Short mmCIF file of C-alpha atoms in Angstrom, two decimals:
data_model
loop_
_atom_site.label_atom_id
_atom_site.label_comp_id
_atom_site.label_asym_id
_atom_site.label_seq_id
_atom_site.Cartn_x
_atom_site.Cartn_y
_atom_site.Cartn_z
CA GLN L 17 -14.36 9.64 13.90
CA LEU L 18 -15.31 13.04 12.55
CA CYS L 19 -14.41 11.81 9.21
CA HIS L 20 -16.55 8.37 9.70
CA ASP L 21 -19.73 10.21 11.18
CA ARG L 22 -19.79 12.35 8.02
CA GLY L 23 -19.70 9.23 5.99
CA TYR L 24 -16.27 9.10 4.72
CA LEU L 25 -14.15 6.00 4.37
CA VAL L 26 -11.92 5.55 7.86
CA THR L 27 -10.50 1.96 8.10
CA GLN L 28 -11.85 0.33 11.53
CA ASP L 29 -8.21 -0.08 12.42
CA GLU L 30 -7.82 3.86 12.38
CA LEU L 31 -11.23 4.13 14.84
CA ASP L 32 -9.82 1.59 17.15
CA GLN L 33 -6.51 3.27 17.31
CA THR L 34 -5.21 3.08 20.91
CA LEU L 35 -2.97 6.36 22.13
CA GLU L 36 -0.03 3.83 22.45
CA GLU L 37 -0.41 2.37 19.13
CA PHE L 38 -0.59 5.93 17.86
CA LYS L 39 2.77 7.19 19.60
CA ALA L 40 4.51 4.28 17.85
CA GLN L 41 3.18 4.75 14.36
CA PHE L 42 3.95 8.72 14.76
CA GLY L 43 5.92 9.25 17.48
CA GLU L 44 5.68 11.19 20.96
CA LYS L 45 8.01 14.01 20.98
CA PRO L 46 6.16 16.83 19.51
CA SER L 47 9.11 19.02 20.69
CA GLU L 48 11.30 17.15 18.44
CA GLY L 49 9.32 17.29 15.44
CA ARG L 50 7.64 13.69 16.30
CA PRO L 51 4.84 13.85 15.20
CA ARG L 52 5.03 16.99 13.01
CA ARG L 53 1.58 18.15 12.87
CA THR L 54 1.87 18.26 8.81
CA ASP L 55 2.74 14.66 9.09
CA LEU L 56 -1.12 14.09 10.38
CA THR L 57 -2.61 15.74 7.21
CA VAL L 58 -5.02 12.91 5.99
CA LEU L 59 -7.09 12.53 2.42
CA VAL L 60 -10.27 10.67 2.73
CA ALA L 61 -12.98 9.70 0.34
CA HIS L 62 -16.75 9.61 0.67
CA ASN L 63 -18.14 6.26 1.16
CA ASP L 64 -21.29 6.84 -1.34
CA ASP L 65 -18.91 8.91 -4.05
CA PRO L 66 -15.48 8.04 -3.99
CA THR L 67 -14.96 11.36 -5.95
CA ASP L 68 -16.08 13.54 -3.32
CA GLN L 69 -13.02 13.62 -1.09
CA MET L 70 -11.91 15.56 1.64
CA PHE L 71 -8.41 16.77 3.32
CA VAL L 72 -7.64 17.20 6.80
CA PHE L 73 -4.92 19.37 7.71
CA PHE L 74 -3.31 20.06 11.01
CA PRO L 75 -1.44 23.34 10.79
CA GLU L 76 1.78 23.76 12.59
CA GLU L 77 1.52 27.34 13.67
CA PRO L 78 -0.49 27.49 16.88
CA LYS L 79 -2.74 30.58 15.23
CA VAL L 80 -3.33 30.31 11.55
CA GLY L 81 -2.83 33.00 9.53
CA ILE L 82 -3.88 33.48 5.77
CA LYS L 83 -0.86 32.31 4.38
CA THR L 84 -1.34 29.03 5.28
CA ILE L 85 -4.97 28.96 4.16
CA LYS L 86 -3.79 30.00 0.82
CA MET L 87 -1.08 27.22 0.49
CA TYR L 88 -3.98 24.77 1.57
CA CYS L 89 -6.21 26.09 -1.01
CA GLN L 90 -3.43 25.56 -3.73
CA ARG L 91 -2.93 22.21 -2.57
CA MET L 92 -6.52 21.70 -2.83
CA GLN L 93 -6.51 23.05 -6.12
CA GLU L 94 -3.81 21.15 -7.47
CA GLU L 95 -5.77 17.52 -6.45
CA ASN L 96 -9.02 18.80 -7.36
CA ILE L 97 -10.42 18.54 -3.85
CA THR L 98 -13.34 20.95 -2.89
CA ARG L 99 -13.75 20.26 0.94
CA ALA L 100 -11.22 20.40 4.06
CA LEU L 101 -11.49 20.45 7.69
CA ILE L 102 -8.64 22.41 9.65
CA VAL L 103 -7.85 21.43 13.19
CA VAL L 104 -6.32 24.03 14.81
CA GLN L 105 -4.36 24.62 18.02
CA GLN L 106 -5.63 28.03 19.24
CA GLY L 107 -7.58 29.34 16.43
CA MET L 108 -7.28 31.58 13.33
CA THR L 109 -6.78 35.47 12.48
CA PRO L 110 -9.70 37.10 11.64
CA SER L 111 -8.34 37.96 8.09
CA ALA L 112 -7.91 33.97 7.90
CA LYS L 113 -11.30 33.26 9.07
CA GLN L 114 -12.63 36.10 6.67
CA SER L 115 -11.03 34.01 3.90
CA LEU L 116 -12.87 30.94 4.60
CA VAL L 117 -16.22 32.71 4.35
CA ASP L 118 -14.53 34.63 0.85
CA MET L 119 -13.71 31.15 -0.92
CA ALA L 120 -17.14 29.58 -0.22
CA PRO L 121 -19.02 27.80 -2.16
CA LYS L 122 -15.81 27.08 -4.25
CA TYR L 123 -14.05 25.42 -1.34
CA ILE L 124 -15.32 24.71 1.70
CA LEU L 125 -13.04 24.57 4.83
CA GLU L 126 -14.11 23.88 8.32
CA GLN L 127 -12.23 24.81 11.37
CA PHE L 128 -12.05 23.35 14.49
CA LEU L 129 -9.93 23.48 17.58
CA GLN L 130 -8.20 20.41 18.63
CA GLN L 131 -9.70 20.92 22.29
CA GLU L 132 -13.04 20.68 20.54
CA LEU L 133 -12.12 16.84 19.08
CA LEU L 134 -10.62 15.27 22.13
CA ILE L 135 -13.89 13.93 22.66
CA ASN L 136 -17.12 12.64 20.25
CA ILE L 137 -19.91 14.67 21.82
CA THR L 138 -22.19 12.57 19.38
CA GLU L 139 -21.34 9.64 21.28
CA HIS L 140 -22.70 10.89 24.67
CA GLU L 141 -25.82 9.36 26.07
CA LEU L 142 -27.79 12.46 26.14
CA VAL L 143 -27.27 13.64 22.26
CA PRO L 144 -30.15 12.04 20.03
CA GLU L 145 -28.20 10.36 16.88
CA HIS L 146 -27.51 13.25 13.71
CA VAL L 147 -28.48 12.25 10.48
CA VAL L 148 -28.18 14.25 7.29
CA MET L 149 -31.45 15.05 5.95
CA THR L 150 -32.22 14.26 2.04
CA LYS L 151 -33.29 17.01 -0.54
CA GLU L 152 -37.05 15.67 -0.20
CA GLU L 153 -36.96 16.05 3.86
CA VAL L 154 -35.30 19.35 3.61
CA THR L 155 -38.02 20.37 0.83
CA GLU L 156 -40.73 18.90 3.15
CA LEU L 157 -39.69 20.47 6.24
CA LEU L 158 -39.01 24.34 4.71
CA ALA L 159 -42.71 23.76 3.37
CA ARG L 160 -44.41 23.30 6.82
#
């Protein structure tokens, strides 16, 4: 849903997939490596510009270190992708967090805790719809 909300192409089947359908497709025994988190890695293209692509990575280790970040950046470089989301279980080491800052603006990697994504906060009745501003709207807002 996060990718869809950001304007990336996600099929309706993927959006509507139930937990049971997910388990049937990927397995339901993480302790046996079914599913392995790395199997969940996905590449999505933007609706407006198919060349604007984004990876979504699911690292295996609970706390992600700089080695994993470098591995992801290498894959992004090989496939000429500049944007990625990293869904972590427990967070990142301080050096890994710093590496995300150091790689911007060449590579834009955003970190999310798995727990944060269990519910889509934008669907709550008290949260107004979020819309990305155009460059003109940003300029007008800053001129005020």
